[in-house]
Amino acid sequence: MTDQSATEPLYGAGLWHFGQFRDRYATDGYGPPVSTLEAIDAAGQVGSLSVVDINYPFNPADLDIAAVEDALKANNLRAIALTPEIYTRTFCRGGFTNPDPEVRRQAIELVSQAADLTRRLGGDYVKLWPGQDGWDYPFQADYKALWAMSVEAVRELAQRHPDLRFAIEYKPREPRNRMTFSSAARTLLAIEEMDVPNVGILLDFGHSLYGLESPADAAQMIMARDRLYAIDVNDNFRGWDDDMVVGSVHLVETFEFFHTLTQANWQGVWQLDQFPFRENSVEAARAGIEVMRTIWRALQVLDTEALAEAQARQDALAAQRIARTALLDAQRA
Amino acid sequence: MTDQSATEPLYGAGLWHFGQFRDRYATDGYGPPVSTLEAIDAAGQVGSLSVVDINYPFNPADLDIAAVEDALKANNLRAIALTPEIYTRTFCRGGFTNPDPEVRRQAIELVSQAADLTRRLGGDYVKLWPGQDGWDYPFQADYKALWAMSVEAVRELAQRHPDLRFAIEYKPREPRNRMTFSSAARTLLAIEEMDVPNVGILLDFGHSLYGLESPADAAQMIMARDRLYAIDVNDNFRGWDDDMVVGSVHLVETFEFFHTLTQANWQGVWQLDQFPFRENSVEAARAGIEVMRTIWRALQVLDTEALAEAQARQDALAAQRIARTALLDAQRA
Amino acid sequence: MTDQSATEPLYGAGLWHFGQFRDRYATDGYGPPVSTLEAIDAAGQVGSLSVVDINYPFNPADLDIAAVEDALKANNLRAIALTPEIYTRTFCRGGFTNPDPEVRRQAIELVSQAADLTRRLGGDYVKLWPGQDGWDYPFQADYKALWAMSVEAVRELAQRHPDLRFAIEYKPREPRNRMTFSSAARTLLAIEEMDVPNVGILLDFGHSLYGLESPADAAQMIMARDRLYAIDVNDNFRGWDDDMVVGSVHLVETFEFFHTLTQANWQGVWQLDQFPFRENSVEAARAGIEVMRTIWRALQVLDTEALAEAQARQDALAAQRIARTALLDAQRA
Amino acid sequence: MTDQSATEPLYGAGLWHFGQFRDRYATDGYGPPVSTLEAIDAAGQVGSLSVVDINYPFNPADLDIAAVEDALKANNLRAIALTPEIYTRTFCRGGFTNPDPEVRRQAIELVSQAADLTRRLGGDYVKLWPGQDGWDYPFQADYKALWAMSVEAVRELAQRHPDLRFAIEYKPREPRNRMTFSSAARTLLAIEEMDVPNVGILLDFGHSLYGLESPADAAQMIMARDRLYAIDVNDNFRGWDDDMVVGSVHLVETFEFFHTLTQANWQGVWQLDQFPFRENSVEAARAGIEVMRTIWRALQVLDTEALAEAQARQDALAAQRIARTALLDAQRA
């Protein structure tokens, strides 16, 4: 069943994977500060990464774009996207939905600058993760107003940069207790309201998982509307965005997720969004890619015809056996 | 601030509230069997119910519709809706999405019969709760196919009964591990694909709560599209559809939910969907209505202007204080 | 690394696995009624089961014990335990903790009868699953009183049957919203208060998983006190007791669980507690055993020494790689 | 029913309530840095706080203890406890359970220093929150070893400072994916193994809530063993430690919690552990205290006799009505 001609996907990672992690307890950081150039070098050391998604502003903020380009080149990496940081202190009460119209404007302008740099770097999309847009308390917000501000901000950006694509990464919660773009379906509704052709979705496997979605189903729904611009993978214990190494908990569902993408002939990058707080970040990236490669090999030996027949009968036992067999055979595929 | 002329809403209940409950452990039932007519009499005893949503087929299945009409009349009740039971043994592997096309047909025809009876009884809508439509295992289903079958079945029903309204009750899970109509946003996407004017949503507060939505926000989103046909209220511990008495856990968010409906001038029935497994069902209904009445009185004393101002600032502390003050004043309002 | 002399464990199942399932929606059952003798025959058909845990009272209730013995013998099965049904209608407001002392007495006497039959059948333990002992609502219960009643009831049973062992199966919730014996640690505290030598724990992998425990850690804690009398395995989506086929979601953690048991030289039966609502029950049991056998083979090729070294360093990446390698090699082991 | 002579409790707060918050996104902090002395001044501004629990090392680390004493005095505050920060970068792979024995020693010594200062400041207990002690991945840890290290470290501290009390604050997870002291029952088992008289528990209401406990029940269980040294209150959406303002979501269960403490005649401080990321910290503390005062007044008008009777019958409807009535009457009590 193995298709010898099948080409392995490109692998990528968010550059923050190689940065300094903090949280509300280890406020001094889980390790020393890491500059953008150092992070690019670390990404290069992984050995099998082709692209990176880079936080913007760079670290330090005055880092020259040419230096970034050089570092990428030196490490055989390409910038697939920029992620404007519209979730730091300035935006902690909201980026696109901040009650202060000036801060909303700042958020939009920061994204717009990132868009300009994405163009220069030859990226595929601008990543939008408005992590501070949402609410924390019952009664705190006028939901209708928040929704409108979110929709309008992204529409404005898409219209100002019609040659670029904007990928919204939805997430159920964190850092806000509840977020505006919280699920695949909500984000699709928002995109429809925007009525622009260049806004789509970055599906983060872990966000989908702990948001009570079946990630493969969410991917299917987004692809049916041609809006799956990118994916991030990682894993968690289903109650929070733990950003663990791919497949460390949900090996079967990760396999199903990539199977669904492959069946739909989705051609994007298989991209890591892991937070190895206490692990070596280069090793953690290698581990994630190792698992993705195992899954890729499993896809080559998967009996897709038998699986489709089992699924037509909704025969869980048969479908699971077919999938498990392929997964366990992947080692030697 | 009290508007003396404000009219209290109508109260309603799902008739199952007064039926026999079972689960997978007390398979002999939490109490004796209850016929449809007995359940109507129990609903009548509550004293403040105006409408009921009735399971179909009736119990016993050959019960004459005229007898149902008589019983309703005798208890000063009106049938607001019928709920066709497309989730019993026949449909346990799916109603609209059953792998067997004949069973899918049976499900559609059962709903269609219920629609005819809803018309005769003068109901407002047919309630669709396709509880067995979804999946249990990773790899079990072709999500695209399930979605298409669900959309087409409801569209067909809506087109066959253009004079009636169909209200889809979404739910994240149970009895299926994952359900097709799982959230407000997904259901809105499905309704949009149906492209018919007479399909909307019944928002169950508890389903929304444990589905990681903020129920008030979900209501807002549905109302913005004019699709909020009905609501059910109850409560839970946020991890499952416990169907507890209204306000027994989430008093504040229940208040917020009704505030949002009221602000949008939503005119529907305040309806109970409680499962008092171990309580007297008439008393449990009275308790739920007592809480709803407290909330209604709180709405009369709520300083909506100050609240709107606090929300414009997204000031959680001020908004919560205003809401809490009204709630605690409700007793004497 | 394979130890050719290692003996495969015995496999078992709860007899309910082969019975009729109901829930609150498919109140007419997911299939036809199944008698105790029919269920034993179904268990026999699986082909690799050695023991069963049998619900008591039998179905029908007046079934002669000799007929049960004959059926077991005919199917090469042994009764490892009896599970008295202290969670049906009579006990729906509590078994050991019912507010009515007469019902509490009934619960104790039903278990005592089951104990007598367990002795006659040569079982290893009486299974105690007081599913209705707990509470549903805030303020409903005097927690101290419930705890005392639970401890005293089990102690009395243990003292009346000092030659038998009683295994408490803890569970976070369902059918009660909160249960008295809800976790490994709580149950160990209760057992300590009982101060009898013959009460232990049945650890259900799925209960542990959705109760926020790490099942392997919970097993370790119980074994450290010599109280792990039995285990049940299955799987779920971590939010509810879905009782899915073993390993269908959490293959890695199931492997870790059995690794922990094996390292501690735990010698009990590997036992199924699956609820194949919509699947063929014999096939579902075979599927579960197939997965357990894969895990058993993986244990034979696991590099336990390297794993122990990685764990001493708390090196997650290395430990996961060692485990994953063994799992993926199991197919050909 | 109001007991005019009842004395209002003392109110307290963790000093971090007034500090700078960070998380993994707003790595530059939700506001500017705050020194220990500034935080004490902010606590003083609240107006109704009597005690604070102070992080150690102070900020800056070389701050003189006399300056802290002066600041406390100037603000009419007393240090009820010190919280040694055994969860910062040095300890990010574990404090008491770090794989490196030297780091374990550092953790113990840091706590020991905090103990000496607690003695000098006249505090009631040393707070132990070993937030980095646990594991993140399946297979990562030898659970038995982690448990032993945790038990031994706390025992050593208790024995070195027999005149002081040590309060363990348990938490299900965060920052570790799973923590060693994760629940009331587990911590009680650990304390029993320590076999020292001066180790107890700080029960954090929110930790208990999202750990699937009923906080009132957990409190009862700890008090039954005389180990409830302190409490922290806050609120959350039951899936994470959101550290919201007291009563903003779970007003009813917060009331039940304090009722249980009061019934048992527990005399400790009612203490805040809120994280007002985006709110004014002084105002947030005032809001939390306002809610606690409302609850205190509600306790004065609660019909405890009728409630006890309802609980003896396990009558949820009656018990809830009694509680709700008191809560709604509290405003005017």
Coordinates of N, CA, C and O in Angstrom, one line a residue, chain B residues 20-33 85 87-90 92-94 129 131-132 135-138 140 171 173-178 207 237 239-245 248-249 275-279, chain C residues 20-33 85 87-90 92-94 129 131-132 135-138 140 171 173-178 207 237 239-245 248-249 275-279:
Chain B
Q20 N -40.6 9.4 34.0 CA -39.8 8.5 34.7 C -38.3 8.6 34.2 O -38.1 8.6 33.0
F21 N -37.4 8.7 35.1 CA -36.0 8.8 34.7 C -35.3 7.5 34.9 O -35.6 6.7 35.8
R22 N -34.4 7.2 33.9 CA -33.6 6.0 34.0 C -32.1 6.5 33.7 O -31.9 7.6 33.2
D23 N -31.2 5.7 34.1 CA -29.9 5.8 33.6 C -29.2 4.5 33.5 O -29.9 3.5 33.6
R24 N -27.9 4.4 33.2 CA -27.4 3.1 33.0 C -27.2 2.3 34.2 O -26.8 1.1 34.1
Y25 N -27.4 2.8 35.4 CA -27.3 2.1 36.6 C -28.7 1.7 37.2 O -29.0 0.6 37.4
A26 N -29.5 2.8 37.4 CA -30.9 2.5 37.9 C -31.7 2.2 36.6 O -32.6 2.9 36.2
T27 N -31.4 1.0 36.1 CA -32.1 0.6 34.8 C -33.6 0.4 35.0 O -34.4 0.3 34.1
D28 N -34.0 0.1 36.3 CA -35.4 0.0 36.6 C -36.0 1.3 36.9 O -37.2 1.3 37.2
G29 N -35.4 2.4 36.7 CA -36.0 3.7 36.8 C -35.9 4.3 38.2 O -36.0 3.6 39.2
Y30 N -35.8 5.6 38.2 CA -35.7 6.3 39.5 C -37.1 6.4 40.2 O -37.2 6.9 41.3
G31 N -38.1 6.0 39.5 CA -39.4 5.9 40.0 C -40.3 5.1 39.1 O -39.8 4.6 38.1
P32 N -41.6 5.1 39.3 CA -42.4 4.2 38.5 C -42.6 4.9 37.1 O -42.4 6.1 37.0
P33 N -43.1 4.1 36.1 CA -43.4 4.7 34.8 C -44.5 5.8 34.9 O -45.3 5.7 35.8
E85 N -38.8 11.6 19.5 CA -37.7 10.8 20.2 C -36.9 10.1 19.2 O -37.0 8.9 19.0
Y87 N -34.0 9.3 19.4 CA -32.8 8.9 20.1 C -33.0 7.6 20.9 O -32.2 7.3 21.9
T88 N -34.0 6.9 20.6 CA -34.3 5.6 21.3 C -33.6 4.4 20.6 O -32.8 4.7 19.7
R89 N -34.0 3.2 21.0 CA -33.2 2.1 20.5 C -33.1 2.0 18.9 O -32.0 1.8 18.4
T90 N -34.2 2.3 18.3 CA -34.1 2.2 16.8 C -33.1 3.2 16.2 O -32.4 2.9 15.2
C92 N -30.3 4.3 17.9 CA -29.2 4.4 18.8 C -27.9 4.5 18.0 O -26.9 5.0 18.6
R93 N -27.8 4.1 16.8 CA -26.6 4.3 16.0 C -26.7 5.6 15.1 O -26.0 5.7 14.1
G94 N -27.7 6.4 15.4 CA -27.9 7.6 14.6 C -29.3 7.8 14.2 O -30.0 6.8 13.9
W129 N -33.8 17.3 18.6 CA -32.6 17.0 19.4 C -32.0 15.7 18.9 O -32.4 14.6 19.4
G131 N -29.8 13.5 19.4 CA -28.9 13.1 20.4 C -27.9 11.9 20.0 O -26.9 11.8 20.5
Q132 N -28.4 11.1 19.0 CA -27.6 10.0 18.7 C -26.8 10.3 17.4 O -26.1 9.4 16.9
W135 N -20.5 10.9 17.0 CA -19.5 9.7 17.0 C -19.0 9.5 18.4 O -19.1 10.3 19.2
D136 N -18.4 8.3 18.5 CA -17.9 7.9 19.8 C -16.4 7.8 19.9 O -15.7 8.1 20.9
Y137 N -15.8 7.3 18.8 CA -14.4 7.0 18.7 C -13.6 7.8 17.7 O -14.2 8.1 16.6
P138 N -12.4 8.1 17.9 CA -11.5 8.6 16.9 C -11.5 7.6 15.7 O -11.6 6.4 15.9
Q140 N -13.9 6.8 13.8 CA -15.1 6.1 13.5 C -15.8 6.6 12.3 O -16.5 5.8 11.6
K171 N -25.9 20.4 21.7 CA -25.4 19.8 22.9 C -24.0 19.3 22.6 O -23.8 18.6 21.6
R173 N -22.2 16.8 24.0 CA -22.1 15.4 24.0 C -23.2 14.8 24.9 O -23.9 15.5 25.6
E174 N -23.3 13.5 24.9 CA -24.3 12.7 25.6 C -25.6 12.7 24.9 O -26.2 13.8 24.8
P175 N -26.1 11.5 24.5 CA -25.5 10.2 24.7 C -24.3 9.9 23.8 O -23.5 9.0 24.2
R176 N -24.1 10.5 22.7 CA -22.9 10.3 21.9 C -21.7 11.0 22.6 O -21.9 12.0 23.2
N177 N -20.5 10.5 22.4 CA -19.3 11.1 23.0 C -19.1 12.5 22.3 O -18.5 13.4 23.0
R178 N -19.4 12.6 21.1 CA -19.3 13.9 20.4 C -20.6 14.0 19.5 O -21.0 13.0 18.8
H207 N -26.4 23.1 28.5 CA -25.5 22.6 27.4 C -24.5 23.7 27.1 O -23.3 23.3 26.8
F237 N -22.6 21.3 37.0 CA -21.3 21.6 37.6 C -20.3 21.8 36.5 O -19.1 21.7 36.7
G239 N -19.3 20.2 33.9 CA -18.5 19.1 33.2 C -19.5 18.2 32.5 O -19.0 17.3 31.8
W240 N -20.8 18.3 32.8 CA -21.7 17.4 32.3 C -23.1 18.0 32.3 O -23.3 19.0 33.0
D241 N -24.0 17.4 31.6 CA -25.4 18.0 31.6 C -26.2 17.5 32.8 O -27.1 16.6 32.6
D242 N -25.9 18.0 34.0 CA -26.5 17.5 35.2 C -28.0 17.8 35.3 O -28.7 17.2 36.1
D243 N -28.5 18.8 34.5 CA -29.9 19.1 34.5 C -30.5 19.3 35.9 O -31.5 18.9 36.3
M244 N -29.7 20.1 36.7 CA -30.1 20.4 38.1 C -31.1 21.6 38.1 O -31.3 22.2 37.0
V245 N -31.7 21.9 39.2 CA -32.6 23.0 39.4 C -31.9 24.3 39.0 O -30.8 24.5 39.4
S248 N -29.1 26.6 41.0 CA -28.6 26.0 42.2 C -27.0 26.1 42.3 O -26.5 25.9 43.4
V249 N -26.4 26.3 41.2 CA -24.9 26.5 41.2 C -24.5 27.8 40.6 O -23.8 28.6 41.2
F275 N -33.9 17.6 35.3 CA -34.0 16.1 35.5 C -34.0 15.8 37.0 O -32.9 15.5 37.5
P276 N -35.1 16.0 37.7 CA -35.0 15.8 39.2 C -35.1 14.3 39.5 O -36.1 13.7 40.0
F277 N -33.9 13.6 39.2 CA -33.9 12.1 39.4 C -34.4 11.7 40.8 O -35.1 10.7 40.9
R278 N -33.9 12.4 41.8 CA -34.2 11.9 43.2 C -35.1 12.9 43.9 O -35.3 12.7 45.1
E279 N -35.7 13.8 43.2 CA -36.6 14.8 43.9 C -38.0 14.6 43.4 O -38.2 14.1 42.3
Chain C
Q20 N -27.5 -5.8 28.6 CA -28.3 -4.7 27.9 C -27.9 -3.4 28.5 O -27.9 -3.2 29.7
F21 N -27.6 -2.4 27.6 CA -27.3 -1.1 28.1 C -28.5 -0.2 27.9 O -29.2 -0.3 27.0
R22 N -28.7 0.7 28.9 CA -29.7 1.8 28.8 C -29.0 3.1 29.2 O -28.0 3.1 29.8
D23 N -29.7 4.1 28.9 CA -29.3 5.4 29.5 C -30.5 6.3 29.5 O -31.6 5.8 29.3
R24 N -30.4 7.5 29.8 CA -31.6 8.3 30.1 C -32.4 8.7 28.8 O -33.4 9.2 28.9
Y25 N -31.7 8.4 27.7 CA -32.4 8.7 26.4 C -33.0 7.4 25.7 O -34.2 7.3 25.4
A26 N -32.1 6.4 25.5 CA -32.5 5.2 25.0 C -33.0 4.3 26.1 O -32.5 3.3 26.5
T27 N -34.2 4.8 26.7 CA -34.7 4.1 27.9 C -35.2 2.7 27.5 O -35.5 1.9 28.4
D28 N -35.4 2.4 26.3 CA -35.8 1.1 25.9 C -34.6 0.2 25.6 O -34.8 -0.9 25.2
G29 N -33.4 0.7 25.9 CA -32.2 -0.1 25.8 C -31.6 -0.1 24.5 O -32.2 0.0 23.4
Y30 N -30.2 -0.2 24.5 CA -29.5 -0.2 23.2 C -29.6 -1.5 22.5 O -29.0 -1.6 21.4
G31 N -30.2 -2.5 23.1 CA -30.4 -3.8 22.5 C -31.4 -4.5 23.3 O -31.9 -3.9 24.3
P32 N -31.7 -5.7 23.0 CA -32.7 -6.5 23.8 C -32.1 -6.9 25.2 O -30.9 -6.9 25.4
P33 N -33.0 -7.3 26.1 CA -32.6 -7.7 27.4 C -31.7 -9.0 27.3 O -31.8 -9.7 26.3
E85 N -25.9 -5.0 43.2 CA -26.4 -3.8 42.6 C -27.1 -2.9 43.6 O -28.3 -2.8 43.7
Y87 N -27.4 0.1 43.5 CA -27.5 1.4 42.8 C -28.8 1.5 42.0 O -28.9 2.3 41.1
T88 N -29.7 0.5 42.2 CA -30.9 0.5 41.4 C -32.0 1.3 42.2 O -31.7 2.0 43.1
R89 N -33.3 1.2 41.7 CA -34.3 2.1 42.2 C -34.4 2.2 43.7 O -34.5 3.3 44.3
T90 N -34.4 1.0 44.3 CA -34.5 1.0 45.8 C -33.4 1.9 46.4 O -33.7 2.5 47.5
C92 N -31.8 4.5 45.0 CA -31.4 5.6 44.2 C -31.1 6.9 45.0 O -30.5 7.8 44.5
R93 N -31.6 6.9 46.2 CA -31.2 8.1 47.1 C -30.1 7.7 48.1 O -29.8 8.4 49.1
G94 N -29.4 6.6 47.7 CA -28.3 6.2 48.5 C -28.4 4.7 48.9 O -29.5 4.2 49.2
W129 N -19.4 -1.0 44.7 CA -19.5 0.2 44.0 C -20.8 0.9 44.4 O -21.8 0.8 43.8
G131 N -22.6 3.5 44.0 CA -22.7 4.6 43.0 C -23.7 5.6 43.4 O -23.7 6.8 42.9
Q132 N -24.7 5.3 44.3 CA -25.7 6.3 44.6 C -25.3 7.0 46.0 O -26.1 7.8 46.5
W135 N -23.7 13.1 46.7 CA -24.7 14.2 46.8 C -24.8 14.8 45.4 O -23.9 14.6 44.5
D136 N -25.8 15.6 45.2 CA -26.0 16.2 43.9 C -25.9 17.7 44.0 O -25.5 18.4 43.0
Y137 N -26.4 18.3 45.1 CA -26.5 19.8 45.2 C -25.6 20.3 46.3 O -25.5 19.7 47.4
P138 N -25.1 21.6 46.1 CA -24.5 22.3 47.3 C -25.5 22.3 48.4 O -26.7 22.5 48.1
Q140 N -26.8 20.1 50.1 CA -27.8 19.0 50.3 C -27.4 18.1 51.4 O -28.3 17.6 52.1
K171 N -15.0 6.3 42.2 CA -15.4 7.0 41.0 C -15.7 8.4 41.3 O -16.4 8.7 42.3
R173 N -17.7 10.7 39.9 CA -19.2 11.0 39.9 C -19.9 10.1 38.9 O -19.3 9.3 38.2
E174 N -21.2 10.2 38.9 CA -22.1 9.4 38.1 C -22.4 8.1 38.7 O -21.4 7.3 38.8
P175 N -23.6 7.8 39.0 CA -24.8 8.6 38.8 C -24.9 9.8 39.7 O -25.6 10.7 39.3
R176 N -24.4 9.8 40.9 CA -24.4 11.0 41.7 C -23.5 12.1 41.1 O -22.5 11.8 40.5
N177 N -23.8 13.3 41.3 CA -23.0 14.4 40.9 C -21.6 14.4 41.6 O -20.6 14.8 41.0
R178 N -21.6 14.0 42.8 CA -20.4 13.8 43.6 C -20.5 12.6 44.4 O -21.5 12.3 45.0
H207 N -12.0 5.7 35.5 CA -12.4 6.6 36.6 C -11.2 7.4 37.1 O -11.4 8.6 37.3
F237 N -12.8 10.1 27.1 CA -12.2 11.4 26.6 C -11.9 12.3 27.8 O -11.8 13.5 27.6
G239 N -13.4 13.4 30.4 CA -14.4 14.3 31.0 C -15.5 13.5 31.6 O -16.3 14.1 32.4
W240 N -15.6 12.2 31.3 CA -16.7 11.4 31.7 C -16.3 10.0 31.6 O -15.3 9.6 30.9
D241 N -17.1 9.1 32.2 CA -16.8 7.7 32.3 C -17.3 7.0 31.0 O -18.3 6.3 31.0
D242 N -16.7 7.3 29.9 CA -17.2 6.8 28.6 C -17.1 5.3 28.4 O -17.8 4.7 27.5
D243 N -16.3 4.7 29.2 CA -16.2 3.2 29.1 C -16.0 2.7 27.7 O -16.6 1.7 27.2
M244 N -15.1 3.3 27.0 CA -14.7 2.9 25.6 C -13.8 1.8 25.6 O -13.2 1.4 26.7
V245 N -13.5 1.2 24.5 CA -12.6 0.1 24.3 C -11.2 0.6 24.8 O -10.7 1.7 24.5
S248 N -8.3 3.1 23.1 CA -8.8 3.7 21.9 C -8.4 5.2 21.9 O -8.4 5.8 20.8
V249 N -8.2 5.8 23.0 CA -7.8 7.2 23.1 C -6.4 7.3 23.8 O -5.5 7.9 23.2
F275 N -18.3 -0.4 28.1 CA -19.8 -0.3 27.8 C -20.0 -0.1 26.3 O -20.1 1.0 25.8
P276 N -19.9 -1.2 25.5 CA -20.1 -1.1 24.0 C -21.5 -0.8 23.6 O -22.2 -1.7 23.1
F277 N -22.0 0.4 24.0 CA -23.4 0.7 23.7 C -23.9 0.3 22.3 O -25.0 -0.2 22.1
R278 N -23.1 0.7 21.3 CA -23.5 0.6 19.9 C -22.7 -0.5 19.1 O -22.8 -0.5 17.9
E279 N -21.9 -1.2 19.9 CA -21.0 -2.2 19.2 C -21.4 -3.6 19.6 O -22.1 -3.8 20.6

